[in-house]
Amino acid sequence: MHLHQGKQNSLLVSLVSSGNVLLSGCRKQTTPAEPVYPISTNGEMFPWAQLRLPQSIQPLSYELTLNPDLDKMTFTGTTVITMTVRHDTKRIVLHSANLNITKATFKLGDGKATDVTVLEYKPRQQIAVKFSEELKAGQQCVLTLNYSANLSHTYDGFYNSSYSDKDGNKRVLAATQFEPLSARKAFPCFDEPSFKATFQIKISRKPDYMTLSNMPKVLSELILLGLQLDEFEKTSVKMSTYLVAFVVANFTPISKNVSETLVSVYSVPEKKEHTEYALDTACKLLEFYNSFFEIVYPLKKLDLVAIPDFLAGAMENWGLITFRETSLLVGKQSSLLEKQVVASVIAHELAHQWFGNLVTMSWWNDLWLNEGFATYMQYISNMLCKHPQSQLVGNLFLDVRFRALEKDALNSSHAVSTEVNTPEQVEEMFDSVSYEKGASILLMLNASLPGDQQFRKGIIQYLNQFSGLNTDTDNLWNSLTQLLFCSQVDVSTQHQNVSEMMSSWTSQKGFPLVTVDRKGDQVTLTQEHFLLTSDNATHTSSLWHIPVTYINDTCSLAPDCKQVFTLKTKSETLKVPQSIKWLKLNHGNTGFYIVHYGDDGWAALIDALINNVNVLTPEDRASLIHNMFALSRLGRVSFRQVLSLLNYMTNETETPPVTEALLQLNNIYRLLDKRQETDFVSRMKVRILSYFGSLMRNQTWDEEISVSKQELRSALLETACNLNVDSCIRQAKALFKKYVESNGTAHIPGDLQRVVFTVAAQSEESWSTLLEKYSKVSYDAEKRKIVEPFHCVHRILKEGLQGNIIQTQELPLVINTVSSSFSGYLFAWDFIQENWNQLIEKFPVGSFSIQKIIKSTTSQFSTQAHLNQVQGFFSSLKERGSQMRSVQEALETIRLNQRWMDRNLPSFNEWL
């Protein structure tokens, strides 16, 4: 999952913190500082002064009764929490946000329930009950809380949503999104991952609605006012609060039994026909994971629910996985590319049922234990399941590793496992470091271990050892190290201490640059921090244990060609035969590092590719392209050297190298375009077409069966039409005309829809037609492709904010698309400045959506004037976002763009 949180008054928290510091400074050094307790809403002192809850109370079980009113958009609830006292204490502190608690009773052991006063400290979303006498360790107690609240109008907590049915009638529903910090918005609870408990849930509803929760329904009875009360089984597993879920709607399911689990896919009735692929995929993946992990999914049912208005891609609630409709529903005419999106998201969320649900990180600093593993498994499972789109999965995984390297090269990046405290910091952990870098280092570890099953055996042991518990990163590495030492593998090998090796990848930010210096048969490998913004302290202190893989010209394609050398110190030397012409490090790009071969090493590799493009695998060719562009950005190679490598591209036809080269060249093209460097823009266009023009002309506009060719075609034709290549524009317009005249019955291949709609959106008439189509199309993937080209009109941004025609969940996508065009990027930047307060009401500060919006609107600036603007705007926000890591990334990226332009523009005439 990616998103959501509750807000807090960080100014007040900082005042309390500074108060602690001041008090401490006023006392003698021998006297510990007294905590400064905040004041509750009723004026009494609140008995807790920290963001994290005390460990003195452990919840055992929750009984929740919820009564939503979808007419008034309100709900009432009763929460009964049975707890055990772990340490003597005079207080119970838990979370509650935006809940009006109307009554509270407390019962100790077998005693009588008595009324108690509940104190609330809103800035930290905490409530507390104080006692005059200590609760003793080992005692059990019960806290019962009655409350009322409004259904949330954002995308977190217990929120309302709506959609139009086939007759145009508005239908209302309510759903939940609790990760990371929003269970407290639906019921009072100990809302931290380590407070696992069981849950029994009851929900009332009107007879024409249905309800879903984590467990199967056991009872439905008629109650007052003609309502039904649905009761669900008590959870058979202990769960963290963020995994609790419930839905009140009128959805339709299709179901199938797999391995004693009832798997169901739910959607609005009109889209039932789009659920079959998801059900088939979920069933196959459930069987795969049961076998792969050797631990059977523990619940009786697994529901996958398509929510019409849902911000994240999906959420792994145990037994009730919720999805955006575009992440779950595909039509019969969907392309394999569209099906792969659905298969990947399902694979990710099902992997969470083991990594995250069964074994859960203790705190959000180790979110990667959930998300890194789920991201890794979404690719590995789909490749091992041998779907028709398996080759595409490998290409996608390679691409996300490249993109993760780019983010982690910034000084504003963070360690995979890093300290987090405030809600904003928790939200910011949902980023490419936790997801894609986490997955990348797991791939690297797997590739470096002896045998093809060692890693799998290690994670099975880890899951069994910590089943039902909470863990941290050290637990994982220690578990894997223990397995390898106990196995039959030679423990003297350099691979065995997983903990020692992998801690260097999770405890510090960034990754290494490995420089190759070859003299005869001696190859010296030197590592340093690959850091785009220089930081001398980091440069000198960072060392990684790098499992360097390498191949050479005598053996470069077969899997057993790969050799491994572990680089643990700043510099080490290995021997190779003197007759070898070239070395290629990081075989298949399975390692999370970049390689610089020096002038001679690069020259040898470039000559080899020009003579025979197939001397390296497509993955290794893409790796060279990515690394060369990265080194250019670092300033280690000139742009002339980049172009020298790309000269071989006229013979390139494989998807990974072509798409990587296009992405990198398009990034530079857009930077030049937005600086209005007209002459250089036209020269870049000529250069791009000299590399890929022939390949572009060879693409067809009919249905394409090969998924890899679909991906290649999509990238080539989008670039061609973006560069206004006449033949591309003509074909796209003709396909759109045919589509409109047939009233949508003439199908545009799924991989071509975006390019066709983008070209169509350039004319006012076609733009209006597209907007009309958007409101009528029921198929969600097509809807998204229609909305993506809306980059020429400012009002589409307002539409996305209001959510009337274009759903607000799509606003980050719309802003990204508007920002990509020359005519739209300044509009988009003005829009977020004018509407910032509304944006952070819709999307929490620090959330993935806000990260995406900031990156979209600022990443293509490259002038001092724009840097000053961006810095001025964000610094003015104070607690409304000025401290976000994504702001530091934006400023750093603009400075790097500026630096690259200053270094390279003077020589562009000569090079291009």
mmCIF file of C-alpha atoms in Angstrom, residues 629-758:
data_model
loop_
_atom_site.group_PDB
_atom_site.id
_atom_site.type_symbol
_atom_site.label_atom_id
_atom_site.label_comp_id
_atom_site.label_asym_id
_atom_site.label_seq_id
_atom_site.Cartn_x
_atom_site.Cartn_y
_atom_site.Cartn_z
ATOM 1 C CA PHE A 629 23.583 8.679 -18.207
ATOM 2 C CA ALA A 630 23.972 8.504 -14.405
ATOM 3 C CA LEU A 631 27.714 9.155 -14.697
ATOM 4 C CA SER A 632 27.000 12.110 -16.974
ATOM 5 C CA ARG A 633 24.691 13.551 -14.322
ATOM 6 C CA LEU A 634 27.433 12.990 -11.729
ATOM 7 C CA GLY A 635 29.954 14.760 -13.985
ATOM 8 C CA ARG A 636 32.273 11.767 -14.399
ATOM 9 C CA VAL A 637 31.717 11.424 -18.177
ATOM 10 C CA SER A 638 30.930 14.020 -20.839
ATOM 11 C CA PHE A 639 27.717 14.009 -22.859
ATOM 12 C CA ARG A 640 29.918 13.233 -25.874
ATOM 13 C CA GLN A 641 30.690 9.856 -24.241
ATOM 14 C CA VAL A 642 26.960 9.266 -23.710
ATOM 15 C CA LEU A 643 26.331 9.861 -27.403
ATOM 16 C CA SER A 644 29.269 7.624 -28.282
ATOM 17 C CA LEU A 645 27.597 4.713 -26.462
ATOM 18 C CA LEU A 646 24.235 5.463 -28.095
ATOM 19 C CA ASN A 647 25.720 5.186 -31.589
ATOM 20 C CA TYR A 648 25.136 1.428 -31.402
ATOM 21 C CA MET A 649 21.362 2.031 -30.972
ATOM 22 C CA THR A 650 20.677 1.934 -34.737
ATOM 23 C CA ASN A 651 21.097 -1.852 -34.433
ATOM 24 C CA GLU A 652 19.068 -2.172 -31.207
ATOM 25 C CA THR A 653 15.601 -3.749 -31.303
ATOM 26 C CA GLU A 654 15.078 -5.085 -27.747
ATOM 27 C CA THR A 655 12.710 -3.445 -25.295
ATOM 28 C CA PRO A 656 14.878 -2.795 -22.175
ATOM 29 C CA PRO A 657 17.714 -0.857 -23.850
ATOM 30 C CA VAL A 658 15.400 1.051 -26.204
ATOM 31 C CA THR A 659 12.964 2.136 -23.483
ATOM 32 C CA GLU A 660 15.815 3.173 -21.149
ATOM 33 C CA ALA A 661 17.533 5.228 -23.855
ATOM 34 C CA LEU A 662 14.226 6.870 -24.848
ATOM 35 C CA LEU A 663 13.412 7.743 -21.247
ATOM 36 C CA GLN A 664 16.825 9.353 -20.659
ATOM 37 C CA LEU A 665 16.840 11.265 -23.959
ATOM 38 C CA ASN A 666 13.252 12.437 -23.479
ATOM 39 C CA ASN A 667 14.171 13.782 -20.028
ATOM 40 C CA ILE A 668 16.923 15.937 -21.567
ATOM 41 C CA TYR A 669 14.669 16.944 -24.463
ATOM 42 C CA ARG A 670 11.987 18.175 -22.035
ATOM 43 C CA LEU A 671 14.530 20.128 -19.949
ATOM 44 C CA LEU A 672 15.793 21.877 -23.077
ATOM 45 C CA ASP A 673 12.248 22.472 -24.291
ATOM 46 C CA LYS A 674 11.204 24.102 -21.029
ATOM 47 C CA ARG A 675 14.247 26.360 -21.081
ATOM 48 C CA GLN A 676 13.139 27.361 -24.603
ATOM 49 C CA GLU A 677 16.521 26.318 -26.027
ATOM 50 C CA THR A 678 14.888 26.095 -29.467
ATOM 51 C CA ASP A 679 18.002 25.327 -31.481
ATOM 52 C CA PHE A 680 19.141 22.541 -29.163
ATOM 53 C CA VAL A 681 15.610 21.114 -29.021
ATOM 54 C CA SER A 682 15.498 20.722 -32.799
ATOM 55 C CA ARG A 683 18.972 19.160 -32.821
ATOM 56 C CA MET A 684 17.995 16.719 -30.064
ATOM 57 C CA LYS A 685 14.961 15.740 -32.117
ATOM 58 C CA VAL A 686 17.178 14.990 -35.114
ATOM 59 C CA ARG A 687 19.532 12.960 -32.932
ATOM 60 C CA ILE A 688 16.706 10.911 -31.338
ATOM 61 C CA LEU A 689 15.207 10.182 -34.758
ATOM 62 C CA SER A 690 18.622 9.174 -36.114
ATOM 63 C CA TYR A 691 18.791 6.459 -33.426
ATOM 64 C CA PHE A 692 15.172 5.287 -33.481
ATOM 65 C CA GLY A 693 13.516 6.616 -36.655
ATOM 66 C CA SER A 694 13.837 3.337 -38.524
ATOM 67 C CA LEU A 695 12.450 1.357 -35.568
ATOM 68 C CA MET A 696 9.582 3.849 -35.189
ATOM 69 C CA ARG A 697 8.623 3.485 -38.860
ATOM 70 C CA ASN A 698 8.577 -0.309 -38.494
ATOM 71 C CA GLN A 699 5.893 -0.269 -35.782
ATOM 72 C CA THR A 700 2.362 -1.385 -36.659
ATOM 73 C CA TRP A 701 -0.887 0.160 -35.372
ATOM 74 C CA ASP A 702 -2.856 -3.108 -35.267
ATOM 75 C CA GLU A 703 -3.325 -5.538 -32.375
ATOM 76 C CA GLU A 704 0.035 -6.875 -31.184
ATOM 77 C CA ILE A 705 0.199 -10.258 -29.434
ATOM 78 C CA SER A 706 3.701 -10.025 -27.919
ATOM 79 C CA VAL A 707 3.578 -8.102 -24.656
ATOM 80 C CA SER A 708 7.228 -7.072 -24.922
ATOM 81 C CA LYS A 709 6.582 -5.683 -28.404
ATOM 82 C CA GLN A 710 3.543 -3.810 -27.043
ATOM 83 C CA GLU A 711 5.781 -2.143 -24.463
ATOM 84 C CA LEU A 712 8.396 -1.307 -27.111
ATOM 85 C CA ARG A 713 5.809 0.004 -29.577
ATOM 86 C CA SER A 714 4.121 2.167 -26.969
ATOM 87 C CA ALA A 715 7.408 3.852 -25.976
ATOM 88 C CA LEU A 716 8.543 4.418 -29.572
ATOM 89 C CA LEU A 717 5.252 5.815 -30.885
ATOM 90 C CA GLU A 718 4.684 8.068 -27.878
ATOM 91 C CA THR A 719 8.110 9.586 -28.492
ATOM 92 C CA ALA A 720 7.497 9.868 -32.244
ATOM 93 C CA CYS A 721 4.178 11.676 -31.832
ATOM 94 C CA ASN A 722 5.612 13.865 -29.070
ATOM 95 C CA LEU A 723 8.323 14.896 -31.552
ATOM 96 C CA ASN A 724 5.557 15.646 -34.116
ATOM 97 C CA VAL A 725 6.677 12.992 -36.598
ATOM 98 C CA ASP A 726 4.111 13.392 -39.398
ATOM 99 C CA SER A 727 3.454 9.700 -40.029
ATOM 100 C CA CYS A 728 2.814 9.109 -36.308
ATOM 101 C CA ILE A 729 0.421 12.060 -35.991
ATOM 102 C CA ARG A 730 -1.496 10.962 -39.121
ATOM 103 C CA GLN A 731 -1.902 7.367 -37.931
ATOM 104 C CA ALA A 732 -3.022 8.422 -34.454
ATOM 105 C CA LYS A 733 -5.603 10.871 -35.838
ATOM 106 C CA ALA A 734 -6.936 8.247 -38.248
ATOM 107 C CA LEU A 735 -7.318 5.692 -35.453
ATOM 108 C CA PHE A 736 -9.120 8.223 -33.245
ATOM 109 C CA LYS A 737 -11.467 9.244 -36.103
ATOM 110 C CA LYS A 738 -12.369 5.605 -36.670
ATOM 111 C CA TYR A 739 -12.953 5.145 -32.917
ATOM 112 C CA VAL A 740 -15.284 8.166 -32.699
ATOM 113 C CA GLU A 741 -17.236 7.395 -35.871
ATOM 114 C CA SER A 742 -17.859 3.834 -34.692
ATOM 115 C CA ASN A 743 -19.232 5.213 -31.386
ATOM 116 C CA GLY A 744 -16.458 3.402 -29.505
ATOM 117 C CA THR A 745 -17.047 -0.027 -31.070
ATOM 118 C CA ALA A 746 -13.839 0.199 -33.151
ATOM 119 C CA HIS A 747 -11.215 -0.823 -30.615
ATOM 120 C CA ILE A 748 -7.928 1.040 -30.165
ATOM 121 C CA PRO A 749 -5.262 -1.443 -28.963
ATOM 122 C CA GLY A 750 -4.694 -0.883 -25.245
ATOM 123 C CA ASP A 751 -0.985 -0.112 -25.621
ATOM 124 C CA LEU A 752 -1.774 2.605 -28.198
ATOM 125 C CA GLN A 753 -4.670 4.316 -26.415
ATOM 126 C CA ARG A 754 -2.533 6.851 -24.585
ATOM 127 C CA VAL A 755 -0.651 7.990 -27.702
ATOM 128 C CA VAL A 756 -3.863 8.179 -29.760
ATOM 129 C CA PHE A 757 -5.767 10.117 -27.092
ATOM 130 C CA THR A 758 -2.778 12.436 -26.532
#
